[in-house]
Amino acid sequence: MDLELRFFATFREAVGQKTLEREFEDGATVGEVLLTLESAYDGLEGKLIDDEGDLQPNLNILKNGREVLHMEGTETTLEDGDTLSVFPPVAGGA
């Protein structure tokens, strides 16, 4: 299946582009895709999935605009044509 992957802020720098189209096995989960990305890009290693297989704290991952934490988290199944947006933790404000 083909997915559109969108990266923001420091993750965009790590990948080298804002949008990437990539093929994954049918039925891949968010966790499987994120682990694949960590392996493919040095700048993402250890920044997406924690040691227990969960999303890193304060990370925002959206499937078609909806936060995966409100779905099945890393076990959320993806389908052909889905868009997965990856936002790093954001700090700031005063």
CSV table of N, CA and C in Angstrom, one decimal:
chain,number,residue,atom,x,y,z
A,1,MET,N,0.8,-1.2,0.0
A,1,MET,CA,0.0,0.0,0.0
A,1,MET,C,0.9,1.2,0.0
A,2,ASP,N,0.4,2.3,-0.6
A,2,ASP,CA,1.1,3.6,-0.6
A,2,ASP,C,0.6,4.5,0.5
A,3,LEU,N,1.5,5.1,1.2
A,3,LEU,CA,1.2,6.1,2.2
A,3,LEU,C,1.9,7.4,1.9
A,4,GLU,N,1.2,8.5,2.2
A,4,GLU,CA,1.9,9.8,2.2
A,4,GLU,C,2.3,10.2,3.6
A,5,LEU,N,3.6,10.4,3.8
A,5,LEU,CA,4.1,10.8,5.1
A,5,LEU,C,4.5,12.2,5.1
A,6,ARG,N,4.1,12.9,6.1
A,6,ARG,CA,4.4,14.4,6.2
A,6,ARG,C,5.1,14.6,7.5
A,7,PHE,N,6.2,15.4,7.4
A,7,PHE,CA,7.1,15.6,8.5
A,7,PHE,C,7.1,17.1,8.8
A,8,PHE,N,7.2,17.5,10.1
A,8,PHE,CA,7.2,18.8,10.5
A,8,PHE,C,8.4,19.2,11.4
A,9,ALA,N,8.9,20.4,11.4
A,9,ALA,CA,9.9,21.0,12.2
A,9,ALA,C,11.2,20.1,12.2
A,10,THR,N,11.7,19.7,13.3
A,10,THR,CA,13.0,18.9,13.3
A,10,THR,C,12.9,17.6,12.6
A,11,PHE,N,11.7,17.0,12.5
A,11,PHE,CA,11.6,15.8,11.8
A,11,PHE,C,11.7,16.0,10.3
A,12,ARG,N,11.3,17.1,9.8
A,12,ARG,CA,11.4,17.5,8.4
A,12,ARG,C,12.9,17.6,8.1
A,13,GLU,N,13.7,18.2,9.0
A,13,GLU,CA,15.1,18.3,8.8
A,13,GLU,C,15.8,17.0,8.8
A,14,ALA,N,15.3,16.1,9.6
A,14,ALA,CA,15.9,14.7,9.7
A,14,ALA,C,15.7,13.9,8.4
A,15,VAL,N,14.5,14.1,7.8
A,15,VAL,CA,14.2,13.3,6.6
A,15,VAL,C,14.7,14.1,5.4
A,16,GLY,N,14.8,15.4,5.4
A,16,GLY,CA,15.2,16.1,4.3
A,16,GLY,C,14.2,16.6,3.4
A,17,GLN,N,12.9,16.4,3.7
A,17,GLN,CA,11.8,16.9,2.9
A,17,GLN,C,10.5,16.9,3.7
A,18,LYS,N,9.6,17.7,3.3
A,18,LYS,CA,8.3,17.8,4.0
A,18,LYS,C,7.4,16.6,3.8
A,19,THR,N,7.3,16.1,2.5
A,19,THR,CA,6.4,15.0,2.2
A,19,THR,C,7.2,13.9,1.5
A,20,LEU,N,6.8,12.7,1.8
A,20,LEU,CA,7.4,11.5,1.3
A,20,LEU,C,6.3,10.5,1.0
A,21,GLU,N,6.4,9.9,-0.2
A,21,GLU,CA,5.4,8.8,-0.5
A,21,GLU,C,6.3,7.5,-0.4
A,22,ARG,N,5.7,6.6,0.3
A,22,ARG,CA,6.4,5.3,0.5
A,22,ARG,C,5.5,4.2,0.5
A,23,GLU,N,6.0,3.0,0.1
A,23,GLU,CA,5.1,1.8,0.1
A,23,GLU,C,5.4,0.9,1.3
A,24,PHE,N,4.3,0.4,1.9
A,24,PHE,CA,4.4,-0.5,3.0
A,24,PHE,C,3.5,-1.7,2.8
A,25,GLU,N,3.7,-2.7,3.5
A,25,GLU,CA,2.9,-3.9,3.4
A,25,GLU,C,1.4,-3.6,3.8
A,26,ASP,N,0.5,-4.2,3.1
A,26,ASP,CA,-0.9,-4.0,3.4
A,26,ASP,C,-1.2,-4.3,4.9
A,27,GLY,N,-2.0,-3.5,5.5
A,27,GLY,CA,-2.3,-3.7,6.9
A,27,GLY,C,-1.2,-3.3,7.9
A,28,ALA,N,-0.2,-2.6,7.5
A,28,ALA,CA,0.8,-2.1,8.4
A,28,ALA,C,0.2,-1.2,9.4
A,29,THR,N,0.8,-1.2,10.6
A,29,THR,CA,0.3,-0.4,11.7
A,29,THR,C,1.2,0.9,11.8
A,30,VAL,N,0.7,1.9,12.5
A,30,VAL,CA,1.4,3.1,12.8
A,30,VAL,C,2.8,2.8,13.4
A,31,GLY,N,2.8,1.9,14.4
A,31,GLY,CA,4.0,1.5,15.0
A,31,GLY,C,5.0,0.9,14.1
A,32,GLU,N,4.6,0.1,13.2
A,32,GLU,CA,5.5,-0.6,12.2
A,32,GLU,C,6.1,0.5,11.2
A,33,VAL,N,5.2,1.4,10.8
A,33,VAL,CA,5.7,2.5,9.9
A,33,VAL,C,6.7,3.4,10.6
A,34,LEU,N,6.4,3.7,11.8
A,34,LEU,CA,7.4,4.6,12.6
A,34,LEU,C,8.7,3.9,12.9
A,35,LEU,N,8.7,2.6,13.2
A,35,LEU,CA,9.9,1.9,13.4
A,35,LEU,C,10.7,1.8,12.1
A,36,THR,N,10.1,1.6,11.0
A,36,THR,CA,10.7,1.6,9.7
A,36,THR,C,11.4,3.0,9.4
A,37,LEU,N,10.7,4.1,9.7
A,37,LEU,CA,11.3,5.4,9.6
A,37,LEU,C,12.5,5.6,10.5
A,38,GLU,N,12.4,5.2,11.7
A,38,GLU,CA,13.5,5.3,12.6
A,38,GLU,C,14.7,4.6,12.1
A,39,SER,N,14.5,3.4,11.4
A,39,SER,CA,15.7,2.7,10.9
A,39,SER,C,16.2,3.4,9.6
A,40,ALA,N,15.4,4.0,8.9
A,40,ALA,CA,15.8,4.6,7.6
A,40,ALA,C,16.5,6.0,7.7
A,41,TYR,N,16.2,6.7,8.8
A,41,TYR,CA,16.7,8.1,9.0
A,41,TYR,C,17.4,8.2,10.3
A,42,ASP,N,18.7,8.4,10.3
A,42,ASP,CA,19.4,8.6,11.6
A,42,ASP,C,18.8,9.6,12.5
A,43,GLY,N,18.4,10.7,12.0
A,43,GLY,CA,17.8,11.8,12.8
A,43,GLY,C,16.5,11.4,13.5
A,44,LEU,N,15.9,10.3,13.1
A,44,LEU,CA,14.6,9.9,13.8
A,44,LEU,C,14.9,8.8,14.7
A,45,GLU,N,16.0,8.2,14.7
A,45,GLU,CA,16.3,7.0,15.6
A,45,GLU,C,16.0,7.3,17.1
A,46,GLY,N,15.1,6.5,17.6
A,46,GLY,CA,14.7,6.7,19.1
A,46,GLY,C,13.8,7.8,19.4
A,47,LYS,N,13.4,8.6,18.4
A,47,LYS,CA,12.6,9.8,18.6
A,47,LYS,C,11.1,9.5,18.4
A,48,LEU,N,10.7,8.4,17.8
A,48,LEU,CA,9.3,8.1,17.5
A,48,LEU,C,8.7,7.1,18.5
A,49,ILE,N,9.4,6.0,18.7
A,49,ILE,CA,8.9,4.9,19.5
A,49,ILE,C,9.8,4.7,20.7
A,50,ASP,N,9.1,4.5,21.9
A,50,ASP,CA,10.0,4.2,23.1
A,50,ASP,C,10.3,2.8,23.2
A,51,ASP,N,11.0,2.4,24.2
A,51,ASP,CA,11.5,1.0,24.4
A,51,ASP,C,10.4,0.0,24.6
A,52,GLU,N,9.2,0.5,25.0
A,52,GLU,CA,8.1,-0.4,25.2
A,52,GLU,C,7.2,-0.5,24.0
A,53,GLY,N,7.6,0.2,22.9
A,53,GLY,CA,6.8,0.1,21.7
A,53,GLY,C,5.7,1.1,21.6
A,54,ASP,N,5.6,2.1,22.5
A,54,ASP,CA,4.6,3.1,22.5
A,54,ASP,C,5.2,4.4,21.9
A,55,LEU,N,4.3,5.3,21.6
A,55,LEU,CA,4.8,6.6,21.0
A,55,LEU,C,5.6,7.3,22.1
A,56,GLN,N,6.7,8.0,21.7
A,56,GLN,CA,7.4,8.9,22.6
A,56,GLN,C,6.5,9.9,23.2
A,57,PRO,N,6.7,10.4,24.4
A,57,PRO,CA,5.9,11.4,25.0
A,57,PRO,C,5.8,12.7,24.2
A,58,ASN,N,4.6,13.2,24.2
A,58,ASN,CA,4.3,14.5,23.6
A,58,ASN,C,4.5,14.5,22.1
A,59,LEU,N,4.6,13.4,21.5
A,59,LEU,CA,4.7,13.2,20.0
A,59,LEU,C,3.3,13.2,19.5
A,60,ASN,N,3.1,13.9,18.4
A,60,ASN,CA,1.7,13.9,17.7
A,60,ASN,C,1.8,13.3,16.4
A,61,ILE,N,1.1,12.2,16.2
A,61,ILE,CA,1.0,11.4,15.0
A,61,ILE,C,-0.5,11.5,14.5
A,62,LEU,N,-0.7,12.0,13.3
A,62,LEU,CA,-2.1,12.1,12.8
A,62,LEU,C,-2.2,11.2,11.6
A,63,LYS,N,-3.3,10.4,11.7
A,63,LYS,CA,-3.7,9.6,10.5
A,63,LYS,C,-4.9,10.3,9.9
A,64,ASN,N,-4.7,10.8,8.7
A,64,ASN,CA,-5.7,11.5,7.9
A,64,ASN,C,-6.3,12.7,8.8
A,65,GLY,N,-5.4,13.3,9.5
A,65,GLY,CA,-5.8,14.5,10.3
A,65,GLY,C,-6.4,14.2,11.7
A,66,ARG,N,-6.4,12.9,12.1
A,66,ARG,CA,-6.9,12.5,13.4
A,66,ARG,C,-5.8,11.9,14.2
A,67,GLU,N,-5.7,12.4,15.5
A,67,GLU,CA,-4.6,11.9,16.4
A,67,GLU,C,-4.8,10.4,16.6
A,68,VAL,N,-3.7,9.6,16.4
A,68,VAL,CA,-3.8,8.2,16.6
A,68,VAL,C,-3.9,7.8,18.0
A,69,LEU,N,-3.5,8.6,19.0
A,69,LEU,CA,-3.7,8.3,20.4
A,69,LEU,C,-5.2,8.2,20.7
A,70,HIS,N,-6.1,8.8,19.9
A,70,HIS,CA,-7.5,8.7,20.1
A,70,HIS,C,-8.1,7.5,19.3
A,71,MET,N,-7.2,6.8,18.7
A,71,MET,CA,-7.7,5.6,17.9
A,71,MET,C,-7.1,4.4,18.6
A,72,GLU,N,-6.2,3.7,18.0
A,72,GLU,CA,-5.5,2.5,18.7
A,72,GLU,C,-4.0,2.7,18.9
A,73,GLY,N,-3.6,4.0,18.9
A,73,GLY,CA,-2.2,4.3,19.1
A,73,GLY,C,-1.3,3.7,18.1
A,74,THR,N,-0.2,3.0,18.5
A,74,THR,CA,0.7,2.4,17.6
A,74,THR,C,0.1,1.2,16.8
A,75,GLU,N,-1.0,0.7,17.4
A,75,GLU,CA,-1.7,-0.5,16.7
A,75,GLU,C,-2.7,0.0,15.7
A,76,THR,N,-2.8,1.3,15.5
A,76,THR,CA,-3.8,1.8,14.5
A,76,THR,C,-3.3,1.2,13.1
A,77,THR,N,-4.3,0.6,12.4
A,77,THR,CA,-4.0,0.0,11.1
A,77,THR,C,-4.1,1.1,10.0
A,78,LEU,N,-3.2,1.1,9.1
A,78,LEU,CA,-3.2,2.0,8.0
A,78,LEU,C,-3.7,1.4,6.7
A,79,GLU,N,-4.3,2.2,5.8
A,79,GLU,CA,-4.8,1.7,4.6
A,79,GLU,C,-4.2,2.4,3.4
A,80,ASP,N,-4.3,1.8,2.2
A,80,ASP,CA,-3.7,2.5,1.0
A,80,ASP,C,-4.3,3.9,0.9
A,81,GLY,N,-3.4,4.8,0.6
A,81,GLY,CA,-3.8,6.2,0.4
A,81,GLY,C,-3.8,7.0,1.6
A,82,ASP,N,-3.6,6.5,2.8
A,82,ASP,CA,-3.7,7.2,4.1
A,82,ASP,C,-2.5,8.2,4.1
A,83,THR,N,-2.7,9.3,4.9
A,83,THR,CA,-1.7,10.3,5.2
A,83,THR,C,-1.3,10.2,6.6
A,84,LEU,N,0.0,10.1,6.9
A,84,LEU,CA,0.5,10.0,8.3
A,84,LEU,C,1.3,11.2,8.5
A,85,SER,N,0.9,12.1,9.4
A,85,SER,CA,1.7,13.3,9.7
A,85,SER,C,2.4,13.1,11.1
A,86,VAL,N,3.7,13.5,11.1
A,86,VAL,CA,4.5,13.3,12.2
A,86,VAL,C,5.0,14.6,12.8
A,87,PHE,N,4.6,15.0,14.0
A,87,PHE,CA,5.0,16.2,14.6
A,87,PHE,C,5.8,16.0,15.8
A,88,PRO,N,7.0,16.6,16.0
A,88,PRO,CA,7.8,16.5,17.2
A,88,PRO,C,7.1,17.2,18.4
A,89,PRO,N,7.6,16.9,19.6
A,89,PRO,CA,7.1,17.6,20.7
A,89,PRO,C,7.4,19.1,20.6
A,90,VAL,N,6.4,19.9,21.0
A,90,VAL,CA,6.6,21.3,20.8
A,90,VAL,C,6.7,22.0,22.2
A,91,ALA,N,7.7,22.8,22.4
A,91,ALA,CA,7.8,23.6,23.6
A,91,ALA,C,7.8,25.1,23.2
A,92,GLY,N,7.5,25.9,24.2
A,92,GLY,CA,7.5,27.3,24.0
A,92,GLY,C,6.4,28.0,24.7
A,93,GLY,N,6.2,29.2,24.3
A,93,GLY,CA,5.2,30.0,24.9
A,93,GLY,C,5.7,30.7,26.1
A,94,ALA,N,5.2,31.8,26.4
A,94,ALA,CA,5.7,32.6,27.6
A,94,ALA,C,4.5,33.3,28.2
